[in-house]
Coordinates of C-alpha atoms in Angstrom, one line a residue:
Chain L
M1 CA -32.2 24.3 18.3
F2 CA -31.6 21.5 20.7
S3 CA -33.9 18.5 21.2
K4 CA -35.9 18.4 24.3
N5 CA -36.9 14.9 24.2
I6 CA -34.1 12.0 23.4
E7 CA -35.6 10.1 20.3
I8 CA -33.6 7.3 18.9
K9 CA -33.8 6.9 15.3
S10 CA -32.1 5.2 12.2
P11 CA -30.2 7.7 10.4
R12 CA -30.3 5.2 7.2
N13 CA -34.0 5.3 7.4
V14 CA -33.9 9.2 7.7
Y15 CA -31.5 9.0 4.4
G16 CA -34.0 6.7 2.4
D17 CA -37.1 9.0 3.4
T18 CA -35.2 12.3 2.8
L19 CA -34.4 10.7 -0.7
V20 CA -38.0 9.7 -1.6
E21 CA -39.0 13.5 -0.3
L22 CA -36.4 15.1 -2.7
G23 CA -37.0 12.8 -5.6
A24 CA -40.7 13.9 -5.5
K25 CA -39.7 17.6 -5.7
N26 CA -36.6 17.2 -8.2
P27 CA -36.9 14.9 -11.1
N28 CA -33.3 15.2 -11.9
I29 CA -32.0 13.2 -8.7
V30 CA -31.3 9.7 -9.4
V31 CA -29.7 6.9 -7.0
L32 CA -27.4 4.3 -7.4
D33 CA -26.4 1.6 -5.1
A34 CA -24.1 -1.5 -5.2
D35 CA -26.4 -4.3 -3.9
L36 CA -26.8 -2.9 -0.3
S37 CA -30.1 -0.9 -1.1
C38 CA -31.8 -2.7 1.8
S39 CA -29.0 -1.6 4.4
T40 CA -28.4 1.9 3.0
Q41 CA -32.2 2.5 2.6
T42 CA -31.9 3.8 -1.0
C43 CA -34.4 0.7 -1.7
R44 CA -37.2 3.4 -0.3
F45 CA -36.1 5.5 -3.4
A46 CA -35.9 2.4 -5.7
K47 CA -39.5 1.6 -4.7
A48 CA -40.9 5.1 -5.2
Y49 CA -38.9 5.8 -8.5
P50 CA -37.8 2.6 -10.0
E51 CA -37.0 4.4 -13.3
R52 CA -34.4 6.6 -11.4
F53 CA -33.0 3.8 -9.4
F54 CA -29.9 2.0 -10.9
N55 CA -28.4 -0.9 -8.8
C56 CA -25.0 -1.6 -10.1
G57 CA -24.5 -4.8 -8.5
I58 CA -21.4 -5.7 -6.6
A59 CA -19.3 -3.3 -8.6
E60 CA -18.4 -0.3 -6.8
Q61 CA -15.8 1.1 -9.4
D62 CA -18.6 0.8 -12.1
M63 CA -21.0 2.4 -9.9
M64 CA -18.9 5.4 -9.5
G65 CA -18.2 5.6 -13.2
T66 CA -21.8 5.3 -14.0
A67 CA -22.6 8.0 -11.4
A68 CA -20.1 10.2 -13.1
G69 CA -21.7 9.6 -16.7
L70 CA -25.0 10.4 -15.0
A71 CA -23.8 13.5 -13.8
Y72 CA -22.1 14.5 -17.0
G73 CA -25.7 14.0 -18.5
G74 CA -27.1 16.5 -16.0
K75 CA -28.3 14.3 -13.1
T76 CA -27.7 15.1 -9.5
V77 CA -26.7 11.4 -8.5
F78 CA -26.5 9.8 -5.0
A79 CA -24.5 6.8 -4.8
S80 CA -24.6 4.9 -1.6
T81 CA -23.0 1.7 -0.3
F82 CA -20.9 1.0 2.9
A83 CA -18.3 3.3 3.8
M84 CA -15.7 0.8 3.5
F85 CA -16.8 0.0 -0.4
A86 CA -17.7 3.3 -1.2
T87 CA -14.0 4.8 -0.7
A88 CA -11.0 2.6 -1.2
R89 CA -12.6 0.2 -3.6
C90 CA -13.3 2.8 -6.1
L91 CA -10.8 5.6 -5.0
D92 CA -9.3 6.0 -8.5
Q93 CA -12.8 6.4 -9.9
I94 CA -13.9 9.1 -7.1
R95 CA -10.4 11.1 -7.7
N96 CA -9.9 10.9 -11.6
T97 CA -13.4 11.0 -12.9
I98 CA -15.9 12.5 -10.3
C99 CA -13.6 15.2 -8.7
Y100 CA -11.5 15.7 -11.2
S101 CA -14.4 17.0 -13.3
K102 CA -16.2 18.3 -10.4
L103 CA -19.1 16.3 -11.0
D104 CA -22.5 16.5 -9.2
V105 CA -22.1 13.1 -7.2
K106 CA -23.0 12.7 -3.7
I107 CA -21.6 9.7 -2.2
V108 CA -23.5 8.7 0.8
A109 CA -21.7 6.1 2.7
T110 CA -23.5 4.2 5.5
H111 CA -22.0 1.7 8.0
G112 CA -18.9 4.3 8.6
G113 CA -16.7 3.6 11.8
I114 CA -16.3 0.8 14.2
T115 CA -19.9 0.4 15.1
V116 CA -20.3 -1.9 12.0
G117 CA -19.9 -4.3 14.8
E118 CA -19.9 -8.0 14.5
D119 CA -18.7 -8.1 10.8
G120 CA -15.4 -7.1 11.9
A121 CA -12.3 -5.2 10.3
S122 CA -13.2 -6.0 6.7
H123 CA -16.2 -3.9 7.1
Q124 CA -15.1 -1.2 9.6
A125 CA -14.3 1.7 7.7
L126 CA -11.8 3.8 9.8
E127 CA -10.0 5.5 7.1
D128 CA -12.7 6.8 4.8
I129 CA -12.7 10.4 5.9
S130 CA -8.9 10.5 5.4
Y131 CA -9.2 9.2 1.9
M132 CA -11.9 11.4 0.8
R133 CA -10.5 14.5 2.5
S134 CA -7.3 14.3 0.6
I135 CA -9.1 14.9 -2.9
P136 CA -9.3 18.1 -4.4
D137 CA -13.0 19.7 -4.6
M138 CA -14.4 16.9 -2.3
K139 CA -16.5 17.9 0.5
V140 CA -17.0 15.8 3.4
I141 CA -19.4 16.0 5.8
V142 CA -20.3 13.5 9.1
P143 CA -23.6 14.6 10.3
G144 CA -24.3 14.3 14.1
D145 CA -27.9 13.3 14.6
C146 CA -30.8 12.4 12.4
E147 CA -32.0 15.9 12.1
E148 CA -28.7 16.8 10.6
V149 CA -28.7 13.9 8.5
K150 CA -31.8 15.0 6.7
Q151 CA -30.8 18.6 6.5
V152 CA -27.3 17.6 5.1
I153 CA -29.1 15.4 2.6
E154 CA -31.2 18.2 1.3
Y155 CA -28.2 20.7 1.1
A156 CA -26.4 18.0 -0.8
A157 CA -29.3 17.9 -3.3
N158 CA -29.1 21.5 -3.6
T159 CA -25.4 22.2 -4.0
P160 CA -23.6 21.2 -7.0
G161 CA -20.4 19.3 -7.0
P162 CA -18.9 16.2 -5.4
M163 CA -19.5 15.3 -1.6
Y164 CA -18.9 12.6 1.0
I165 CA -21.3 11.9 3.5
R166 CA -20.8 9.5 6.0
I167 CA -23.6 7.9 8.3
P168 CA -23.2 5.2 11.0
R169 CA -25.0 1.8 11.0
T170 CA -26.1 2.6 14.5
N171 CA -29.3 4.4 15.6
L172 CA -28.8 7.9 16.7
K173 CA -30.2 9.9 19.8
S174 CA -31.4 13.1 18.8
V175 CA -29.3 16.4 19.5
F176 CA -31.1 18.8 17.5
S177 CA -34.5 20.1 17.0
E178 CA -36.4 21.1 14.0
E179 CA -35.2 24.7 14.6
Y180 CA -31.6 23.9 14.1
K181 CA -30.4 24.9 10.8
F182 CA -27.3 23.1 9.1
N183 CA -24.5 25.8 8.1
P184 CA -21.7 24.5 6.1
A185 CA -19.6 27.7 7.2
T186 CA -19.1 27.1 10.4
G187 CA -18.5 24.5 13.4
V188 CA -21.6 24.4 15.7
K189 CA -21.1 25.4 19.3
V190 CA -23.1 22.8 21.4
K191 CA -22.2 23.9 24.7
E192 CA -20.4 26.7 26.2
G193 CA -17.1 26.2 28.3
N194 CA -14.0 27.9 29.4
D195 CA -11.7 24.9 30.6
I196 CA -11.3 22.7 27.4
T197 CA -12.5 22.7 24.0
I198 CA -14.2 19.3 22.5
V199 CA -14.1 18.9 18.7
T200 CA -16.5 16.0 17.4
N201 CA -19.0 15.0 14.8
G202 CA -21.0 11.9 13.8
E203 CA -22.3 9.3 16.2
T204 CA -19.7 10.4 18.9
L205 CA -21.4 13.9 19.3
Y206 CA -23.8 12.4 21.7
E207 CA -21.0 10.6 24.0
V208 CA -19.3 14.0 24.0
I209 CA -22.4 15.7 25.5
E210 CA -22.9 13.0 27.9
A211 CA -18.9 13.0 29.0
S212 CA -19.2 16.8 29.4
K213 CA -21.9 16.4 32.2
K214 CA -19.6 14.2 34.0
L215 CA -16.8 16.6 33.6
Q216 CA -19.3 19.4 34.9
E217 CA -19.7 17.2 37.9
V218 CA -15.9 17.6 38.7
G219 CA -15.9 21.0 38.1
I220 CA -14.6 20.9 34.3
E221 CA -16.7 23.2 31.9
A222 CA -15.9 21.8 28.5
E223 CA -16.9 23.8 25.4
I224 CA -18.1 21.5 22.5
L225 CA -17.8 22.4 19.0
H226 CA -19.7 19.9 16.5
Y227 CA -17.8 20.0 13.3
P228 CA -20.0 18.1 10.8
V229 CA -18.0 19.6 7.8
V230 CA -14.5 18.1 7.9
K231 CA -13.8 19.6 4.6
P232 CA -13.7 22.5 3.8
F233 CA -12.7 22.9 7.4
K234 CA -13.7 26.5 8.6
H235 CA -11.3 27.4 11.4
I236 CA -13.1 30.6 13.2
A237 CA -15.2 28.8 15.6
L238 CA -12.3 26.6 16.4
K239 CA -9.9 29.5 17.1
Q240 CA -12.0 31.5 19.1
S241 CA -12.9 28.5 21.4
V242 CA -9.1 27.6 21.6
Q243 CA -8.2 31.2 22.5
K244 CA -10.3 31.0 25.5
T245 CA -9.5 27.4 26.6
G246 CA -6.2 26.5 25.3
K247 CA -6.6 22.9 25.3
V248 CA -8.1 20.7 22.7
V249 CA -9.6 17.0 22.7
V250 CA -10.9 15.5 19.2
V251 CA -13.3 12.5 19.3
E252 CA -14.2 10.8 16.4
N253 CA -15.4 7.2 15.3
H254 CA -12.4 7.2 12.7
S255 CA -8.8 6.6 12.8
I256 CA -6.7 9.2 14.5
I257 CA -4.8 9.7 11.2
G258 CA -6.4 11.7 8.5
G259 CA -9.8 12.4 10.1
L260 CA -11.3 15.3 12.0
G261 CA -8.4 15.1 14.5
S262 CA -5.8 15.8 11.6
A263 CA -8.1 18.5 10.3
V264 CA -8.3 20.3 13.8
C265 CA -4.4 20.0 14.0
E266 CA -3.6 21.2 10.5
S267 CA -5.9 24.1 11.3
L268 CA -4.7 25.1 14.6
C269 CA -0.9 24.7 13.4
E270 CA -1.6 27.5 11.2
H271 CA -4.0 29.6 13.0
Y272 CA -3.5 29.1 16.9
P273 CA -1.1 26.3 17.7
A274 CA -2.3 24.5 21.0
R275 CA -2.2 21.0 22.6
V276 CA -4.4 18.6 20.8
Y277 CA -5.3 15.2 22.2
R278 CA -6.8 13.1 19.6
I279 CA -9.6 10.2 20.5
G280 CA -10.3 7.8 17.9
T281 CA -9.0 4.5 16.6
K282 CA -5.2 4.2 16.7
D283 CA -3.0 3.0 13.7
T284 CA -5.0 -0.2 14.0
F285 CA -7.7 -2.3 12.4
G286 CA -10.8 -2.9 14.1
Q287 CA -12.4 -6.3 15.2
S288 CA -15.8 -8.1 15.7
G289 CA -17.7 -7.1 18.5
E290 CA -21.0 -5.7 19.9
Q291 CA -21.5 -2.1 18.9
R292 CA -21.3 -0.6 22.7
Q293 CA -18.4 -3.1 23.3
L294 CA -16.5 -1.9 20.4
M295 CA -17.1 1.7 21.3
E296 CA -15.9 1.0 24.9
F297 CA -12.9 -1.0 23.7
Y298 CA -11.5 1.9 21.5
G299 CA -12.4 4.7 24.0
L300 CA -15.4 6.3 22.1
T301 CA -18.1 6.0 25.0
D302 CA -19.0 9.0 27.2
K303 CA -17.2 7.2 30.0
K304 CA -14.2 6.7 28.2
I305 CA -14.1 10.0 26.8
Y306 CA -14.6 11.4 30.3
E307 CA -11.6 9.5 31.7
K308 CA -9.3 10.4 28.8
I309 CA -10.1 13.9 29.2
I310 CA -9.3 14.0 33.1
E311 CA -6.1 12.3 32.2
F312 CA -5.2 14.9 29.5
M313 CA -6.5 18.0 31.9
D314 CA -3.7 16.7 34.4
V315 CA -1.0 16.8 31.7
K316 CA 1.0 20.3 32.4
Chain A
M1 CA -9.8 11.2 -45.9
K2 CA -6.1 9.9 -46.4
T3 CA -4.8 13.4 -46.7
F4 CA -6.9 14.4 -43.9
T5 CA -5.4 11.7 -41.6
N6 CA -2.1 12.3 -42.8
K7 CA -2.3 16.0 -41.8
L8 CA -3.6 14.7 -38.4
R9 CA -0.7 12.4 -38.0
Q10 CA 1.7 15.1 -38.9
D11 CA 0.4 17.4 -36.2
I12 CA 0.4 14.6 -33.8
I13 CA 3.7 13.9 -34.2
K14 CA 4.7 17.7 -34.1
M15 CA 2.8 18.0 -30.8
I16 CA 4.4 14.9 -29.1
H17 CA 7.9 16.5 -30.5
N18 CA 7.2 19.9 -29.3
A19 CA 6.0 18.6 -25.7
K20 CA 9.0 16.2 -25.8
S21 CA 6.5 13.8 -24.4
G22 CA 3.2 11.9 -25.2
H23 CA 1.9 8.7 -26.8
P24 CA 2.4 8.5 -30.5
G25 CA 1.5 4.8 -31.0
G26 CA -1.7 4.5 -29.5
A27 CA -2.8 7.9 -31.1
F28 CA -1.6 6.7 -34.4
S29 CA -3.7 3.3 -34.1
C30 CA -6.9 5.3 -33.3
V31 CA -6.7 8.3 -35.4
D32 CA -8.3 7.0 -38.5
I33 CA -11.4 5.8 -36.3
L34 CA -11.4 9.5 -34.8
A35 CA -11.3 11.0 -38.3
V36 CA -14.2 8.9 -39.5
L37 CA -16.3 9.3 -36.3
Y38 CA -16.1 13.2 -36.2
K39 CA -16.0 13.6 -40.2
K40 CA -18.9 11.0 -41.1
V41 CA -20.5 9.7 -38.2
L42 CA -21.1 12.0 -34.9
N43 CA -23.4 14.6 -34.8
V44 CA -21.6 17.3 -32.8
P45 CA -21.7 20.9 -33.4
V46 CA -18.1 22.6 -33.7
E47 CA -19.8 25.5 -31.9
W48 CA -19.9 23.0 -29.1
D49 CA -21.9 24.4 -26.2
K50 CA -23.0 27.6 -27.9
S51 CA -24.8 25.5 -30.2
I52 CA -28.7 25.5 -29.9
D53 CA -28.6 21.8 -30.7
F54 CA -26.0 21.2 -28.0
N55 CA -28.2 18.7 -26.0
K56 CA -28.8 16.7 -29.3
R57 CA -25.3 15.9 -30.0
D58 CA -23.8 12.6 -29.9
R59 CA -21.5 12.0 -27.0
F60 CA -17.9 10.6 -27.3
V61 CA -15.5 9.3 -24.5
L62 CA -11.8 8.7 -25.3
S63 CA -11.4 6.1 -22.6
K64 CA -8.0 5.5 -23.7
G65 CA -7.0 9.1 -22.8
H66 CA -3.4 8.8 -23.6
A67 CA -4.3 8.9 -27.3
S68 CA -5.4 12.4 -26.6
T69 CA -3.3 14.0 -29.4
A70 CA -5.4 12.1 -31.8
L71 CA -8.5 13.8 -30.4
Y72 CA -7.0 17.0 -30.1
A73 CA -5.7 17.1 -33.8
T74 CA -8.9 15.9 -35.0
L75 CA -11.2 18.3 -33.1
A76 CA -8.8 21.4 -34.1
H77 CA -9.0 20.1 -37.8
C78 CA -12.8 19.8 -37.6
G79 CA -13.1 23.4 -36.6
F80 CA -13.8 23.2 -32.6
F81 CA -10.9 25.1 -31.8
P82 CA -7.8 27.0 -33.7
V83 CA -5.3 24.6 -34.9
N84 CA -2.6 26.8 -33.6
M85 CA -3.6 25.8 -30.0
L86 CA -2.3 22.3 -31.0
M87 CA 1.1 23.1 -29.9
S88 CA 0.3 24.2 -26.5
F89 CA -0.1 20.4 -25.8
R90 CA 1.2 19.6 -22.3
M91 CA 2.4 23.2 -21.5
L92 CA 1.6 24.6 -18.2
G93 CA -1.7 26.2 -18.4
S94 CA -2.9 24.7 -21.6
K95 CA -6.4 23.5 -22.3
L96 CA -4.6 20.6 -24.0
Q97 CA -3.6 18.5 -20.9
G98 CA -1.6 15.5 -21.2
H99 CA -4.7 13.4 -20.9
P100 CA -8.3 15.0 -21.8
S101 CA -9.7 17.1 -19.1
S102 CA -13.4 18.3 -19.0
R103 CA -11.9 20.7 -16.3
A104 CA -9.9 22.5 -18.9
Q105 CA -12.9 23.4 -20.9
L106 CA -11.5 22.6 -24.5
P107 CA -14.4 22.9 -26.7
G108 CA -15.2 19.2 -27.8
I109 CA -13.9 17.5 -24.9
E110 CA -16.7 15.8 -23.2
V111 CA -15.2 13.8 -20.2
S112 CA -11.8 13.4 -18.4
T113 CA -10.1 10.4 -18.9
G114 CA -6.6 9.0 -18.5
S115 CA -6.8 6.6 -15.7
L116 CA -7.6 3.6 -17.6
G117 CA -10.8 1.3 -17.5
Q118 CA -13.2 4.1 -16.6
G119 CA -14.4 5.5 -19.9
L120 CA -16.9 2.7 -20.2
S121 CA -18.7 3.2 -17.0
I122 CA -18.8 6.7 -17.8
G123 CA -20.5 6.1 -21.2
V124 CA -23.0 3.7 -19.5
G125 CA -23.8 6.7 -17.2
M126 CA -24.4 9.2 -20.0
A127 CA -26.5 6.6 -22.0
L128 CA -28.7 6.2 -19.0
A129 CA -29.0 9.8 -18.7
L130 CA -30.0 10.1 -22.3
R131 CA -32.7 7.7 -21.8
L132 CA -34.1 9.3 -18.8
D133 CA -34.3 12.5 -20.7
K134 CA -36.0 10.5 -23.4
N135 CA -33.3 11.7 -25.9
E136 CA -33.4 9.3 -28.7
T137 CA -31.5 11.4 -31.0
S138 CA -27.9 11.1 -29.3
K139 CA -25.9 8.2 -29.1
V140 CA -22.7 7.6 -26.9
F141 CA -19.7 6.3 -28.5
V142 CA -16.8 5.0 -26.3
L143 CA -13.3 4.2 -27.7
L144 CA -11.4 1.6 -25.4
G145 CA -7.7 0.4 -25.9
D146 CA -7.5 -3.3 -25.9
G147 CA -4.8 -3.3 -23.2
E148 CA -7.0 -1.2 -21.0
M149 CA -9.7 -4.1 -21.2
Q150 CA -7.5 -5.9 -18.6
E151 CA -8.7 -3.6 -16.2
G152 CA -11.7 -5.3 -14.2
S153 CA -13.9 -2.4 -14.2
V154 CA -14.3 -2.6 -17.9
W155 CA -16.1 -5.8 -17.6
E156 CA -18.3 -4.6 -14.8
S157 CA -19.6 -2.1 -16.9
L158 CA -20.1 -4.2 -20.2
M159 CA -22.0 -6.2 -17.8
N160 CA -24.1 -2.9 -16.7
A161 CA -24.7 -2.1 -20.5
N162 CA -26.2 -5.2 -21.3
N163 CA -28.1 -5.5 -18.0
Q164 CA -29.5 -2.0 -19.0
K165 CA -30.2 -3.0 -22.4
L166 CA -28.6 0.1 -23.7
N167 CA -29.2 0.5 -27.4
N168 CA -27.6 4.0 -27.4
L169 CA -24.2 2.8 -26.7
I170 CA -21.6 2.1 -29.2
V171 CA -18.4 0.5 -27.7
I172 CA -15.1 0.7 -30.2
I173 CA -12.0 -1.3 -29.3
D174 CA -8.9 0.0 -30.7
K175 CA -7.1 -3.4 -30.8
N176 CA -3.6 -2.8 -31.7
E177 CA -2.4 -5.7 -29.6
L178 CA 0.3 -3.7 -28.1
Q179 CA 0.8 -2.1 -24.5
I180 CA 3.7 -0.7 -22.8
D181 CA 5.5 -3.8 -21.8
G182 CA 4.9 -5.6 -24.9
R183 CA 2.3 -7.9 -26.7
T184 CA -1.0 -7.8 -25.1
C185 CA -1.4 -11.5 -25.9
D186 CA 1.9 -12.3 -23.9
I187 CA 1.1 -10.0 -20.8
K188 CA -2.4 -10.8 -20.2
S189 CA -4.3 -12.1 -23.0
L190 CA -7.8 -11.0 -23.9
E191 CA -8.7 -13.6 -26.4
P192 CA -11.1 -14.8 -27.7
L193 CA -12.3 -11.0 -27.4
D194 CA -15.1 -11.5 -29.8
E195 CA -16.5 -14.4 -28.2
K196 CA -16.2 -12.7 -24.9
L197 CA -18.1 -9.7 -26.0
K198 CA -20.8 -11.6 -27.6
A199 CA -21.1 -13.7 -24.3
F200 CA -21.4 -10.1 -22.7
G201 CA -24.7 -9.7 -24.8
F202 CA -22.9 -7.7 -27.3
S203 CA -23.5 -7.6 -31.4
V204 CA -19.7 -7.6 -32.4
Y205 CA -18.2 -6.3 -35.7
S206 CA -14.7 -7.0 -36.5
I207 CA -13.1 -4.5 -38.9
D208 CA -9.9 -3.3 -40.3
G209 CA -9.5 -0.1 -38.1
H210 CA -7.4 1.7 -41.0
N211 CA -9.9 1.1 -43.6
Y212 CA -12.1 4.2 -44.0
D213 CA -14.9 2.7 -45.7
E214 CA -15.2 -0.1 -43.4
I215 CA -15.0 2.2 -40.4
E216 CA -17.6 4.4 -41.6
H217 CA -20.1 1.8 -42.9
T218 CA -19.7 -0.3 -39.4
L219 CA -20.1 2.8 -37.1
L220 CA -23.1 3.9 -38.9
E221 CA -24.9 0.5 -38.9
A222 CA -24.1 0.4 -35.0
K223 CA -25.2 3.8 -34.7
N224 CA -28.6 3.0 -36.3
S225 CA -28.9 -0.4 -34.8
N226 CA -31.3 -1.0 -31.9
K227 CA -28.7 -3.7 -30.4
L228 CA -25.9 -3.2 -27.9
C229 CA -23.0 -2.9 -30.4
A230 CA -19.2 -3.6 -29.9
I231 CA -16.9 -2.8 -32.8
I232 CA -13.5 -4.4 -32.6
A233 CA -11.1 -2.1 -34.7
N234 CA -8.0 -4.1 -35.6
T235 CA -5.5 -1.7 -36.0
I236 CA -1.5 -1.3 -36.1
K237 CA -0.1 0.7 -33.3
G238 CA 2.2 3.4 -34.6
K239 CA 0.4 3.1 -38.0
G240 CA 1.6 5.5 -40.4
V241 CA 5.2 5.8 -39.7
S242 CA 7.4 3.0 -40.7
F243 CA 9.7 2.8 -37.5
M244 CA 6.9 3.2 -35.0
E245 CA 4.5 0.5 -36.6
N246 CA 4.2 -2.6 -34.2
N247 CA 6.7 -1.4 -32.0
A248 CA 5.8 -1.2 -28.4
G249 CA 8.8 0.9 -27.5
W250 CA 6.9 4.0 -29.3
H251 CA 3.9 3.7 -26.7
G252 CA 5.2 6.8 -24.9
K253 CA 8.0 8.3 -26.3
A254 CA 8.4 11.5 -28.6
P255 CA 10.6 11.3 -31.4
N256 CA 13.9 13.5 -31.6
D257 CA 14.5 15.8 -34.4
E258 CA 15.9 13.5 -36.8
Q259 CA 13.0 11.1 -36.2
L260 CA 10.4 13.8 -36.5
A261 CA 11.7 14.6 -39.8
K262 CA 11.6 11.2 -40.8
A263 CA 8.0 10.7 -39.9
L264 CA 7.1 13.9 -41.3
E265 CA 8.6 12.9 -44.8
E266 CA 6.7 9.5 -44.5
L267 CA 3.5 11.0 -43.7
N268 CA 3.8 14.0 -46.5
V269 CA 2.2 11.6 -49.2

């Protein structure tokens, strides 16, 4: 199930291509964007099926309302823009119109996290998972590589109800092969280990895998759990791992408030209390910078994750 | 029709009295429009989703969801569900939620509303879905309050409706000129509303929102028109009960026993 060769691909291109493939099979699929179709890559669907693509202009609230109306009309709707504008700007429409009526709207937000880069804090969605996770009946998924992006989009198209799918701006290194099967019912054990459990998702998955190799060199065997589905959070894989390791680190390209780290803490509080160290952006706004510099600054590179875990392992 | 709407107004005020909360003012300003819509204009089966013609129905969105009692009373008296369900309004577990909820699955309720300024975008999406399905029979009617037009997203969707050239969408504005804090023109004026709507590409009708013939004639004309239509219905908030008329204080307040009796007496003509 793991990729043998490391391929680097744009998850947005994969999203766009997957939409085109799904659009060919399912005439019920419609796609909406808010003037960022060239960035989100929904433009590929727009080109293939212009009659089923609606550009709502720079009007995210209207886009979510229109998406709801199309879903009321029986359509499976994909609505895309940057994560920053796809969530907070139209939170009321998402809550009161889309989720309250359990409509078949898939919000696929690109440019999630700090790695938006040079555009800076106004464009870096670090709280989007937190907003989305708190709305009843909203499913929240953060795929870890391009193969998974493809499978998650296919899953979304075939699963009724509201969903928030977050993909980053950055190109992703491959983790999974085509044999991998996305399973929303569980976390995915990516590496076996007894010393510490590392929970992650999204673009930090690859960084965590690299960090675990460095840990191995100093004799620490980390168990890696990839949790693409942040909500509904399935605790079994996590509990089983923590029963073994007793220690947990969560790594995410998101604020440590309200995201995967919070989901892990909430779950463990209830099922198997353990020490949890959360790596993500603190209670802070981002800033401009080159993608890798920002990852380094906010502690999300393999090297920084390794250092933090070494520190954490020393805490008695 | 007057007898019918008096009955609706009586039930509306009884529901709000019984629930000890609700929104009589905005329900009374739009109930004449709703009565004409459901009696004379909309093609909607009372068997609702059990009807074989369900897909051919006209769609209705009550964007001003706080006027839910007006819609519930109209639907009940048109036969969508038993009239005796009305008194469950706002009660725990009721299908008659404070604001319309499609989740509650009350026959006749098309969409969930309540948070203002969202119904028109929904209506635009529904109209687009009908067009994709090549359904030329059904039309989408959206009823907005004038106060709710202070929400910016309403203007986003007006722009979208025109951009998509939706000739299957009819926008109705219940212009009662009052909102919770007072007169709409004092709080944040919408004027000139007709000129604004024309500038947004709409064919605009301005009517007396309590004149049944005028409502019917205009709604049918808009329904059969090939243009994007907006109807400004000039109404009186609290219409039908003297002490509630044109009084912003009755936006969201339940009458006491004495006020209920007086209101029912006035409506019993």
